[in-house]
Short mmCIF file of C-alpha atoms and ligand atoms in Angstrom, two decimals:
data_model
loop_
_atom_site.label_atom_id
_atom_site.label_comp_id
_atom_site.label_asym_id
_atom_site.label_seq_id
_atom_site.Cartn_x
_atom_site.Cartn_y
_atom_site.Cartn_z
CA MET A 1 0.30 -0.04 -0.18
CA SER A 2 1.62 3.36 -0.80
CA GLN A 3 2.25 5.99 2.10
CA HIS A 4 -0.88 8.22 0.77
CA ALA A 5 -3.42 5.03 0.53
CA ALA A 6 -2.25 4.17 4.19
CA VAL A 7 -2.83 7.50 5.37
CA VAL A 8 -6.57 7.25 4.14
CA ALA A 9 -7.06 3.59 5.10
CA ARG A 10 -6.40 3.75 8.24
CA SER A 11 -5.64 6.03 11.25
CA GLY A 12 -2.53 6.17 13.38
CA ARG A 13 -4.33 3.97 16.03
CA PHE A 14 -3.74 0.72 13.92
CA ALA A 15 -0.38 -1.06 13.80
CA GLN A 16 -1.53 -3.39 11.43
CA GLY A 17 -4.13 -3.36 8.79
CA PRO A 18 -7.07 -5.80 8.97
CA ALA A 19 -6.68 -9.46 8.19
CA ALA A 20 -6.99 -10.72 4.61
CA GLU A 21 -10.34 -12.42 5.61
CA VAL A 22 -11.53 -9.22 7.31
CA ALA A 23 -10.82 -6.90 4.29
CA ALA A 24 -12.49 -9.53 1.79
CA PHE A 25 -15.27 -9.58 4.22
CA THR A 26 -16.02 -6.04 5.05
CA GLU A 27 -15.17 -4.38 1.81
CA SER A 28 -18.01 -3.08 0.00
CA VAL A 29 -16.14 -1.31 -3.39
CA SER A 30 -17.03 -4.52 -5.33
CA PHE A 31 -20.47 -3.07 -5.02
CA ASP A 32 -20.57 0.22 -4.12
CA TRP A 33 -17.84 1.76 -6.94
CA ARG A 34 -21.32 2.51 -8.91
CA LEU A 35 -21.71 5.37 -6.59
CA TRP A 36 -18.57 6.94 -7.96
CA ARG A 37 -20.50 9.89 -9.79
CA GLN A 38 -21.86 10.94 -6.94
CA ASP A 39 -19.13 10.45 -4.71
CA ILE A 40 -16.97 12.75 -6.93
CA LEU A 41 -20.23 15.53 -7.10
CA GLY A 42 -20.56 15.58 -3.47
CA SER A 43 -16.86 16.04 -3.02
CA MET A 44 -16.81 18.65 -5.35
CA ALA A 45 -19.44 20.50 -3.79
CA HIS A 46 -18.03 20.09 -0.07
CA ALA A 47 -14.85 21.40 -1.03
CA ALA A 48 -16.39 24.27 -2.98
CA MET A 49 -17.81 25.01 0.37
CA LEU A 50 -14.77 24.35 2.55
CA HIS A 51 -13.24 26.84 0.10
CA HIS A 52 -16.41 29.01 0.68
CA VAL A 53 -16.05 29.15 4.65
CA GLY A 54 -11.95 29.72 4.21
CA LEU A 55 -11.14 26.10 5.18
CA LEU A 56 -9.25 25.48 1.64
CA SER A 57 -7.44 28.21 -0.59
CA GLN A 58 -8.28 28.82 -4.23
CA ARG A 59 -5.45 26.75 -5.11
CA GLU A 60 -6.40 24.24 -2.78
CA LEU A 61 -9.77 24.12 -4.20
CA ARG A 62 -8.20 24.02 -7.70
CA GLN A 63 -5.87 21.26 -7.21
CA ILE A 64 -9.09 19.06 -5.20
CA LEU A 65 -11.51 19.78 -8.17
CA GLY A 66 -8.87 19.32 -10.94
CA GLY A 67 -8.00 15.49 -9.24
CA LEU A 68 -11.63 14.62 -8.99
CA ALA A 69 -12.55 15.76 -12.33
CA ALA A 70 -9.19 13.69 -13.51
CA ILE A 71 -10.29 10.90 -11.63
CA GLY A 72 -13.67 10.85 -12.81
CA ARG A 73 -12.52 10.43 -16.63
CA GLU A 74 -10.24 7.62 -15.41
CA ILE A 75 -13.58 5.82 -14.26
CA ALA A 76 -15.63 6.87 -16.78
CA GLU A 77 -12.74 5.37 -19.39
CA ALA A 78 -12.51 2.00 -16.88
CA LYS A 79 -8.76 3.14 -16.74
CA PHE A 80 -9.39 3.20 -12.77
CA ARG A 81 -7.58 0.52 -10.86
CA TRP A 82 -10.21 -0.10 -7.59
CA ARG A 83 -8.21 -1.10 -4.42
CA PRO A 84 -10.41 -3.78 -2.78
CA ASP A 85 -7.62 -3.22 0.44
CA LEU A 86 -9.32 0.27 0.51
CA GLU A 87 -12.69 -0.70 1.23
CA ASP A 88 -15.24 1.37 -0.28
CA VAL A 89 -15.66 3.98 -3.37
CA HIS A 90 -15.24 6.45 -0.74
CA MET A 91 -11.71 5.66 0.40
CA ASN A 92 -10.48 4.74 -3.21
CA ILE A 93 -11.33 8.09 -4.63
CA GLU A 94 -10.05 9.94 -1.80
CA ALA A 95 -6.64 7.86 -1.73
CA ALA A 96 -6.31 8.45 -5.80
CA LEU A 97 -6.84 11.86 -4.80
CA THR A 98 -4.37 12.02 -2.22
CA GLN A 99 -1.79 10.26 -4.21
CA ARG A 100 -2.18 12.93 -7.05
CA VAL A 101 -2.85 16.39 -5.06
CA PRO A 102 -1.59 17.48 -1.65
CA ALA A 103 -4.40 19.12 -1.10
CA GLY A 104 -6.42 15.99 -1.16
CA ALA A 105 -5.39 15.30 2.34
CA LYS A 106 -7.78 18.78 3.27
CA LEU A 107 -10.83 16.99 1.66
CA HIS A 108 -12.43 15.00 4.51
CA THR A 109 -12.08 17.63 7.00
CA GLY A 110 -15.39 18.13 8.51
CA ARG A 111 -17.08 15.06 6.92
CA SER A 112 -17.53 11.33 7.73
CA ARG A 113 -18.31 8.35 5.76
CA ASN A 114 -21.34 8.02 7.42
CA ASP A 115 -22.76 11.50 6.03
CA GLN A 116 -20.90 11.02 2.98
CA ILE A 117 -22.61 7.42 2.14
CA ALA A 118 -25.91 8.56 3.09
CA LEU A 119 -25.28 11.63 0.63
CA ASP A 120 -23.89 9.78 -2.46
CA LEU A 121 -27.19 7.38 -1.92
CA ARG A 122 -29.45 10.04 -1.76
CA LEU A 123 -27.75 11.58 -5.26
CA TRP A 124 -28.12 8.47 -6.59
CA LEU A 125 -31.53 7.30 -6.04
CA ARG A 126 -32.82 10.92 -6.78
CA ASP A 127 -31.81 10.25 -10.49
CA GLU A 128 -33.07 6.77 -10.15
CA ILE A 129 -36.34 7.84 -9.01
CA GLY A 130 -36.69 9.83 -12.12
CA THR A 131 -35.43 7.48 -14.53
CA LEU A 132 -37.60 4.64 -13.03
CA SER A 133 -40.61 6.69 -13.17
CA GLY A 134 -39.68 7.77 -17.35
CA GLU A 135 -39.86 4.29 -17.96
CA VAL A 136 -43.00 3.90 -16.32
CA ARG A 137 -44.54 6.58 -18.43
CA GLY A 138 -43.25 4.97 -21.02
CA LEU A 139 -45.06 1.42 -19.94
CA GLN A 140 -48.15 3.90 -19.60
CA GLY A 141 -47.97 4.98 -23.20
CA SER A 142 -47.41 1.55 -24.44
CA LEU A 143 -50.85 0.58 -22.44
CA VAL A 144 -52.67 3.30 -23.88
CA GLY A 145 -51.57 2.71 -27.43
CA LEU A 146 -52.62 -0.71 -27.25
CA ALA A 147 -55.84 0.50 -25.65
CA SER A 148 -56.19 2.95 -28.83
CA ARG A 149 -55.12 0.62 -31.50
CA HIS A 150 -57.95 -2.05 -30.39
CA VAL A 151 -60.52 0.52 -28.79
CA GLU A 152 -63.52 -1.88 -30.45
CA VAL A 153 -62.25 -5.15 -28.79
CA LEU A 154 -64.38 -6.75 -26.50
CA ALA A 155 -63.58 -9.19 -24.03
CA PRO A 156 -65.12 -10.90 -20.81
CA GLY A 157 -64.27 -9.32 -17.24
CA TYR A 158 -63.59 -11.55 -14.73
CA THR A 159 -64.01 -12.36 -10.76
CA HIS A 160 -62.70 -15.24 -9.35
CA LEU A 161 -61.31 -16.08 -12.89
CA GLN A 162 -64.85 -17.20 -13.78
CA ARG A 163 -66.57 -15.10 -16.63
CA ALA A 164 -68.64 -12.15 -15.19
CA GLN A 165 -69.64 -9.33 -17.64
CA PRO A 166 -68.46 -8.02 -21.10
CA VAL A 167 -65.51 -5.23 -21.14
CA ALA A 168 -63.67 -3.45 -23.72
CA LEU A 169 -60.08 -4.69 -23.51
CA ALA A 170 -59.15 -1.22 -23.50
CA HIS A 171 -60.87 -0.40 -20.30
CA HIS A 172 -58.84 -3.69 -18.89
CA GLY A 173 -55.72 -2.04 -20.36
CA LEU A 174 -56.36 1.01 -18.66
CA ALA A 175 -56.70 -0.11 -14.82
CA TYR A 176 -52.97 -0.88 -15.28
CA VAL A 177 -52.59 2.60 -16.20
CA GLU A 178 -54.25 3.64 -12.98
CA MET A 179 -52.22 1.39 -10.83
CA LEU A 180 -49.42 3.13 -12.51
CA GLU A 181 -50.37 6.52 -12.46
CA ARG A 182 -50.44 5.67 -8.16
CA ASP A 183 -46.91 4.17 -8.59
CA GLN A 184 -45.98 7.46 -9.89
CA GLY A 185 -47.25 9.22 -7.04
CA ARG A 186 -45.51 6.82 -4.73
CA LEU A 187 -42.39 7.89 -6.82
CA ARG A 188 -43.10 11.29 -6.26
CA ASP A 189 -43.60 11.11 -2.29
CA ALA A 190 -40.08 8.97 -2.26
CA PHE A 191 -38.16 11.55 -4.54
CA ALA A 192 -39.48 14.58 -2.21
CA ARG A 193 -38.32 12.66 1.24
CA CYS A 194 -34.69 11.60 -0.63
CA ASN A 195 -34.51 14.96 -1.35
CA VAL A 196 -32.85 16.12 1.64
CA CYS A 197 -29.17 16.97 2.08
CA PRO A 198 -27.17 15.01 5.35
CA LEU A 199 -23.83 16.81 4.23
CA GLY A 200 -22.35 18.43 7.72
CA CYS A 201 -23.68 15.83 9.89
CA GLY A 202 -20.16 14.42 10.27
CA ALA A 203 -20.30 11.10 11.82
CA LEU A 204 -23.05 11.52 14.13
CA ALA A 205 -23.12 14.95 15.62
CA GLY A 206 -22.04 17.42 13.16
CA SER A 207 -18.60 19.16 13.62
CA THR A 208 -17.00 21.77 15.61
CA LEU A 209 -15.80 23.93 12.05
CA PRO A 210 -18.02 26.70 10.46
CA LEU A 211 -19.18 24.50 7.76
CA ASP A 212 -22.31 25.74 5.46
CA ARG A 213 -24.77 23.14 5.34
CA ALA A 214 -26.98 25.57 3.06
CA PHE A 215 -24.35 26.11 0.68
CA VAL A 216 -23.49 22.69 -0.10
CA ALA A 217 -26.81 21.46 -0.11
CA ARG A 218 -27.95 24.19 -2.60
CA GLN A 219 -24.84 23.21 -4.90
CA LEU A 220 -26.26 19.77 -5.08
CA GLY A 221 -29.83 20.78 -6.01
CA PHE A 222 -31.26 19.64 -2.26
CA VAL A 223 -34.07 22.26 -2.77
CA ASP A 224 -38.02 21.86 -3.03
CA ALA A 225 -40.37 23.27 -5.76
CA ARG A 226 -40.15 26.44 -4.16
CA GLY A 227 -36.07 26.88 -4.41
CA ARG A 228 -36.49 26.35 -0.77
CA VAL A 229 -33.17 24.40 0.58
CA ARG A 230 -33.80 21.02 2.21
CA LEU A 231 -31.30 20.09 5.05
CA ALA A 232 -31.52 17.15 7.16
CA GLU A 233 -32.47 18.38 10.66
CA ASN A 234 -30.87 15.96 13.14
CA SER A 235 -27.42 14.99 12.61
CA MET A 236 -27.88 11.41 14.39
CA ASP A 237 -31.15 10.76 11.77
CA ALA A 238 -29.63 11.97 9.04
CA VAL A 239 -26.53 9.50 9.17
CA SER A 240 -28.50 6.31 9.97
CA ASP A 241 -31.75 6.96 8.37
CA ARG A 242 -32.48 4.81 5.37
CA ASP A 243 -36.28 5.82 5.50
CA PHE A 244 -35.93 6.62 1.65
CA VAL A 245 -34.05 3.33 0.84
CA VAL A 246 -36.91 1.60 2.23
CA GLU A 247 -39.60 3.77 0.65
CA PHE A 248 -38.14 3.64 -2.83
CA CYS A 249 -37.87 -0.14 -2.46
CA ALA A 250 -41.70 -0.72 -1.13
CA ALA A 251 -42.93 2.15 -4.06
CA ALA A 252 -40.70 -0.40 -6.54
CA ALA A 253 -41.85 -3.75 -5.10
CA LEU A 254 -45.53 -2.31 -5.77
CA ILE A 255 -44.82 -1.69 -9.37
CA ALA A 256 -43.08 -5.31 -9.61
CA VAL A 257 -46.34 -6.61 -8.27
CA HIS A 258 -48.79 -4.55 -10.51
CA LEU A 259 -46.12 -5.71 -13.85
CA SER A 260 -46.74 -9.50 -12.24
CA ARG A 261 -50.66 -9.37 -12.50
CA LEU A 262 -50.10 -7.91 -15.69
CA ALA A 263 -47.88 -10.36 -16.55
CA GLU A 264 -50.00 -13.40 -15.18
CA ASP A 265 -53.38 -11.88 -17.36
CA LEU A 266 -50.87 -12.02 -20.53
CA ILE A 267 -49.97 -15.34 -19.60
CA LEU A 268 -53.29 -16.76 -19.27
CA TRP A 269 -54.53 -14.78 -22.66
CA SER A 270 -52.15 -15.98 -25.11
CA SER A 271 -52.42 -19.97 -23.92
CA THR A 272 -54.70 -21.99 -26.59
CA GLU A 273 -57.30 -21.73 -23.77
CA PHE A 274 -57.85 -18.58 -23.93
CA GLY A 275 -56.32 -17.49 -27.05
CA PHE A 276 -56.98 -13.69 -26.54
CA VAL A 277 -53.53 -12.34 -27.36
CA ARG A 278 -50.71 -13.18 -29.96
CA MET A 279 -47.00 -12.15 -28.70
CA ALA A 280 -44.91 -11.66 -31.41
CA ASP A 281 -42.03 -14.20 -31.76
CA ALA A 282 -38.96 -11.95 -30.44
CA PHE A 283 -40.85 -11.74 -27.16
CA THR A 284 -41.25 -15.41 -26.78
CA THR A 285 -38.92 -18.41 -26.66
CA GLY A 286 -39.02 -21.66 -27.90
CA SER A 287 -38.65 -25.06 -26.42
CA SER A 288 -35.16 -27.44 -26.34
CA LEU A 289 -37.31 -30.79 -26.51
CA MET A 290 -41.13 -29.66 -28.19
CA PRO A 291 -40.71 -27.99 -31.81
CA GLN A 292 -44.45 -26.56 -31.42
CA LYS A 293 -43.75 -24.66 -28.06
CA LYS A 294 -44.16 -20.96 -27.89
CA ASN A 295 -43.54 -19.82 -24.69
CA PRO A 296 -44.28 -16.67 -22.74
CA ASP A 297 -40.92 -16.20 -21.08
CA VAL A 298 -40.45 -12.64 -20.77
CA ALA A 299 -43.83 -12.41 -19.06
CA GLU A 300 -42.77 -15.18 -16.67
CA LEU A 301 -40.17 -14.01 -15.74
CA ILE A 302 -41.38 -10.56 -15.08
CA ARG A 303 -43.31 -12.32 -12.78
CA GLY A 304 -41.13 -14.48 -10.97
CA LYS A 305 -38.47 -11.51 -10.53
CA SER A 306 -41.25 -9.64 -8.62
CA GLY A 307 -40.48 -11.97 -6.11
CA ARG A 308 -36.65 -10.74 -5.22
CA VAL A 309 -37.91 -7.21 -5.57
CA VAL A 310 -40.25 -7.76 -2.75
CA GLY A 311 -37.45 -10.06 -0.98
CA ASN A 312 -35.21 -6.81 -1.21
CA LEU A 313 -37.80 -5.15 0.71
CA THR A 314 -38.31 -7.19 3.50
CA ALA A 315 -34.47 -8.04 3.72
CA LEU A 316 -34.06 -3.83 4.21
CA LEU A 317 -36.38 -3.88 6.87
CA THR A 318 -35.28 -6.86 8.37
CA LEU A 319 -31.77 -4.77 8.54
CA LEU A 320 -32.96 -1.69 10.26
CA LYS A 321 -35.54 -2.93 12.59
CA GLY A 322 -32.96 -3.77 15.38
CA LEU A 323 -30.12 -1.31 14.85
CA PRO A 324 -29.13 0.87 17.29
CA MET A 325 -29.10 4.34 16.98
CA THR A 326 -26.82 5.82 15.05
CA TYR A 327 -24.87 4.33 11.74
CA ASN A 328 -23.64 0.82 12.16
CA ARG A 329 -21.67 -0.84 9.75
CA ASP A 330 -24.91 -3.34 8.88
CA LEU A 331 -26.28 -0.38 6.93
CA GLN A 332 -23.71 -1.48 4.35
CA GLU A 333 -26.04 -4.25 3.59
CA ASP A 334 -28.73 -1.86 2.09
CA LYS A 335 -26.57 -1.34 -1.40
CA GLU A 336 -26.85 -4.42 -2.89
CA ARG A 337 -30.78 -4.66 -2.16
CA LEU A 338 -31.38 -0.92 -3.44
CA PHE A 339 -29.57 -1.33 -6.78
CA ASP A 340 -30.88 -4.93 -7.36
CA THR A 341 -34.73 -3.78 -6.89
CA ALA A 342 -33.91 -0.54 -8.85
CA ASP A 343 -31.88 -2.77 -11.83
CA THR A 344 -34.75 -5.41 -11.82
CA VAL A 345 -37.62 -3.27 -11.70
CA GLY A 346 -36.34 -0.83 -14.60
CA ALA A 347 -35.93 -3.75 -16.52
CA CYS A 348 -39.03 -5.10 -15.83
CA VAL A 349 -40.75 -2.12 -16.80
CA ARG A 350 -39.26 -1.83 -20.19
CA LEU A 351 -39.45 -5.49 -21.06
CA MET A 352 -43.21 -5.70 -20.45
CA ALA A 353 -43.10 -1.97 -22.36
CA GLY A 354 -41.33 -3.76 -25.09
CA LEU A 355 -43.48 -6.81 -25.08
CA LEU A 356 -47.02 -4.95 -25.08
CA ASP A 357 -45.96 -3.28 -28.02
CA HIS A 358 -45.41 -6.68 -29.62
CA THR A 359 -48.96 -7.81 -28.50
CA THR A 360 -51.90 -8.46 -30.67
CA PRO A 361 -55.47 -8.82 -29.51
CA ASN A 362 -57.10 -11.61 -31.19
CA ALA A 363 -60.21 -9.53 -31.60
CA ALA A 364 -62.75 -12.26 -32.98
CA VAL A 365 -61.69 -14.96 -30.15
CA CYS A 366 -61.76 -12.09 -27.38
CA ARG A 367 -65.69 -11.18 -28.83
CA ALA A 368 -66.95 -14.42 -29.07
CA ALA A 369 -66.05 -15.34 -25.46
CA ALA A 370 -67.50 -11.99 -24.61
CA ALA A 371 -70.77 -12.75 -26.58
CA ASP A 372 -72.01 -15.47 -24.03
CA PRO A 373 -75.00 -14.10 -22.98
CA GLN A 374 -74.96 -15.32 -19.81
CA LEU A 375 -72.45 -12.20 -19.11
CA LEU A 376 -75.44 -10.05 -19.94
CA ALA A 377 -77.69 -11.90 -16.73
CA THR A 378 -77.12 -8.95 -14.33
CA ASP A 379 -78.48 -6.59 -17.81
CA VAL A 380 -81.63 -8.55 -17.59
CA ALA A 381 -81.69 -8.26 -13.62
CA GLU A 382 -81.46 -4.28 -13.93
CA ALA A 383 -83.96 -4.19 -17.08
CA LEU A 384 -86.69 -6.17 -14.79
CA VAL A 385 -85.42 -3.41 -11.83
CA ARG A 386 -86.22 -0.51 -14.51
CA CYS A 387 -89.39 -2.14 -14.29
CA GLY A 388 -90.10 -1.89 -10.85
CA VAL A 389 -89.00 -5.26 -9.73
CA PRO A 390 -87.03 -5.21 -6.65
CA PHE A 391 -83.55 -6.39 -7.29
CA ARG A 392 -83.47 -9.44 -4.84
CA GLN A 393 -86.65 -10.60 -6.60
CA ALA A 394 -84.68 -9.89 -10.30
CA HIS A 395 -81.92 -11.65 -9.43
CA HIS A 396 -84.01 -14.95 -8.30
CA ALA A 397 -85.93 -14.84 -11.65
CA VAL A 398 -82.86 -14.33 -13.55
CA GLY A 399 -81.06 -17.03 -11.65
CA ALA A 400 -83.86 -19.22 -12.74
CA ALA A 401 -83.56 -18.49 -16.24
CA VAL A 402 -79.92 -19.26 -15.78
CA ALA A 403 -80.83 -22.67 -14.35
CA LEU A 404 -83.60 -23.50 -16.94
CA ALA A 405 -81.47 -22.53 -19.74
CA GLU A 406 -78.66 -24.86 -18.49
CA ARG A 407 -81.09 -27.63 -17.66
CA THR A 408 -82.67 -27.67 -21.66
CA GLY A 409 -79.03 -27.26 -22.95
CA ARG A 410 -79.93 -23.74 -24.54
CA ARG A 411 -78.42 -20.25 -24.32
CA LEU A 412 -79.64 -17.52 -21.86
CA ASP A 413 -80.93 -15.74 -25.09
CA GLN A 414 -82.61 -18.65 -26.22
CA LEU A 415 -85.63 -18.90 -23.75
CA THR A 416 -88.97 -17.92 -25.19
CA PRO A 417 -91.02 -14.51 -24.54
CA ALA A 418 -93.50 -17.02 -22.41
CA GLU A 419 -90.55 -18.61 -20.44
CA TRP A 420 -89.08 -15.04 -19.73
CA GLN A 421 -93.05 -13.87 -18.86
CA ASP A 422 -93.25 -17.11 -16.57
CA LEU A 423 -90.37 -16.21 -14.93
CA ALA A 424 -90.95 -12.39 -14.50
CA PRO A 425 -94.83 -11.42 -15.01
CA ALA A 426 -94.01 -8.51 -14.07
CA ALA A 427 -91.90 -6.90 -16.96
CA ALA A 428 -91.40 -7.06 -20.81
CA ILE A 429 -88.06 -8.93 -21.61
CA ASP A 430 -87.25 -8.25 -25.23
CA PRO A 431 -83.93 -10.86 -25.66
CA ALA A 432 -83.29 -9.20 -29.00
CA VAL A 433 -82.60 -5.91 -27.42
CA ILE A 434 -81.09 -7.16 -24.27
CA PHE A 435 -78.98 -9.69 -25.45
CA ASP A 436 -77.34 -7.55 -28.04
CA LEU A 437 -73.61 -6.87 -27.06
CA ASP A 438 -73.05 -3.61 -28.44
CA ARG A 439 -76.11 -2.17 -27.16
CA ALA A 440 -75.27 -3.77 -23.99
CA MET A 441 -72.14 -1.69 -23.88
CA ARG A 442 -74.07 1.31 -24.64
CA ARG A 443 -75.57 0.95 -21.55
CA ARG A 444 -72.60 1.60 -19.66
CA THR A 445 -72.34 5.33 -19.43
CA LEU A 446 -71.13 5.88 -15.50
CA PRO A 447 -68.00 7.41 -14.96
CA GLY A 448 -65.30 4.77 -14.66
CA SER A 449 -67.29 1.85 -16.86
CA PRO A 450 -66.17 0.23 -20.21
CA GLY A 451 -68.89 1.56 -22.11
CA PRO A 452 -67.39 3.21 -25.43
CA ARG A 453 -68.00 6.46 -24.69
CA GLU A 454 -66.76 6.23 -21.49
CA VAL A 455 -63.79 4.14 -22.77
CA ARG A 456 -63.08 6.69 -25.35
CA ARG A 457 -63.26 9.86 -23.11
CA GLN A 458 -60.60 8.07 -20.67
CA LEU A 459 -58.47 7.42 -23.45
CA ALA A 460 -58.32 11.02 -24.43
CA ARG A 461 -57.70 11.81 -20.99
CA TRP A 462 -54.62 9.57 -20.51
CA ARG A 463 -52.98 10.65 -24.27
CA ARG A 464 -53.38 13.97 -23.20
CA ARG A 465 -51.85 13.31 -20.04
CA LEU A 466 -49.13 11.35 -21.50
CA SER A 467 -48.05 14.03 -23.88
CA ALA A 468 -48.31 16.62 -21.30
CA GLY A 469 -46.79 14.73 -18.29
CA ALA A 470 -43.57 15.59 -16.70
CA ALA A 471 -41.99 12.52 -14.88
CA PRO A 472 -42.08 13.09 -10.96
CA GLY A 473 -38.70 14.20 -9.74
CA SER A 474 -37.89 15.69 -13.22
CA ARG A 475 -37.00 19.47 -13.07
CA LYS A 476 -40.32 20.14 -15.18
CA ALA A 477 -42.19 18.96 -12.22
CA GLY A 478 -40.30 21.50 -10.13
CA SER A 479 -39.25 19.00 -7.16
CA ARG A 480 -35.73 20.07 -7.39
N1 LIG B 501 -19.35 1.37 3.09
C1 LIG B 501 -20.13 2.22 4.18
C2 LIG B 501 -21.36 2.04 3.94
O1 LIG B 501 -21.77 1.41 2.90
C3 LIG B 501 -19.44 3.37 3.90
C4 LIG B 501 -19.80 4.10 5.67
C5 LIG B 501 -18.58 3.57 6.37
N2 LIG B 501 -18.51 4.15 7.47
C6 LIG B 501 -17.81 3.65 8.60
N3 LIG B 501 -17.71 4.58 9.82
N4 LIG B 501 -17.65 2.53 8.32
O2 LIG B 501 -22.12 1.92 5.06
#
């Protein structure tokens, strides 16, 4: 180890470095190296603040900024040599800087790795939330696009996975757009609580030096929509808080669960038994044994990967629950869970959008399934209600009609007017009107219902929103 590196890596307190297996067990640079941009950005802002309060000369600041920029370039070009013996991304960069410029030895003034890692994670996650939110927007766009292209397609809606009532397939798709919109709101909330600057909180108790916390926070964009600077208000909380990681991972887990449900719908619908949709070859795979197979692996993996994302959330909550105040090394375990969640959910969102762009409904099969007259049994009961029959009696009468049809091997729309008259004397049922599927859909006019007018209105609303919409956390949304 070079002398500079040794000075950075351990204090005068230790006569010896850690045993090899301890070093291997405790290092984190093998995964936290990916925070290098944020680490350099944070160090640059910290150095600028040290200069601002008179703890660094102009010359020293210039040395530090130049050295950090050069290190950044080396890392970007994959020319930087990461050293596991220097433990983490922070020590690697600081040691390299100190080796280059003497002023590097002043960079860590008034700072601890505890506020530094909290800062790096917040900076990283802020960008990640913006990116994920944009990807979710893209997926919402794919759903709205698919729904718009096939707005005429009708299909059965299900409860208990039993055919229930007919719906526009577009309506089914827009249900997921709504779920994803709530996800967007959760990402926005997570962003707001992530966007708080911990720098200046030191190891746990701040510093006796005249640091300017607001200066550095402003430099790093820790401001709210109105431009007010956002500082962590308690130094002990600042270094031990990982709520922002949990909140993001919870929001991401719910996104993963929504995608898993959508994947399940697509898997069912692409089966021969349903035959409602066809996935393009490029988004399916074959079998190594059965030549005829075409498998929905992309959808299956999206469904499957939700498991690890939920697991990551559980792991984080478990990690935090017994920790005494304040920073404990346990917290190093947060990063791989966070990175895995962000990577996995991002990929799932992108792949789901691609899959939807390459999926086509089979309108004829969907319609044939939706045209099952039993799906309009509720419409018959509601027609009786319009004639003044109490709903419970109407429900009973139509139930009896369904039983009669089943008993006599006919469809519900094949009962004769006389039979209907028998079952519901108070009302005149005109099967030709009641069981006309398109008419039935036009009867559904309530807000939020699957009738053609309402679905078209919702589609237009979403198209407007998506073309105008800024991603939460983006500058356009004004949250920074
Ligand atoms: N690698 C550490 C982490 O991820 C950085 C902070 C280390 N701080 C300390 N006092 N050991 O949590």
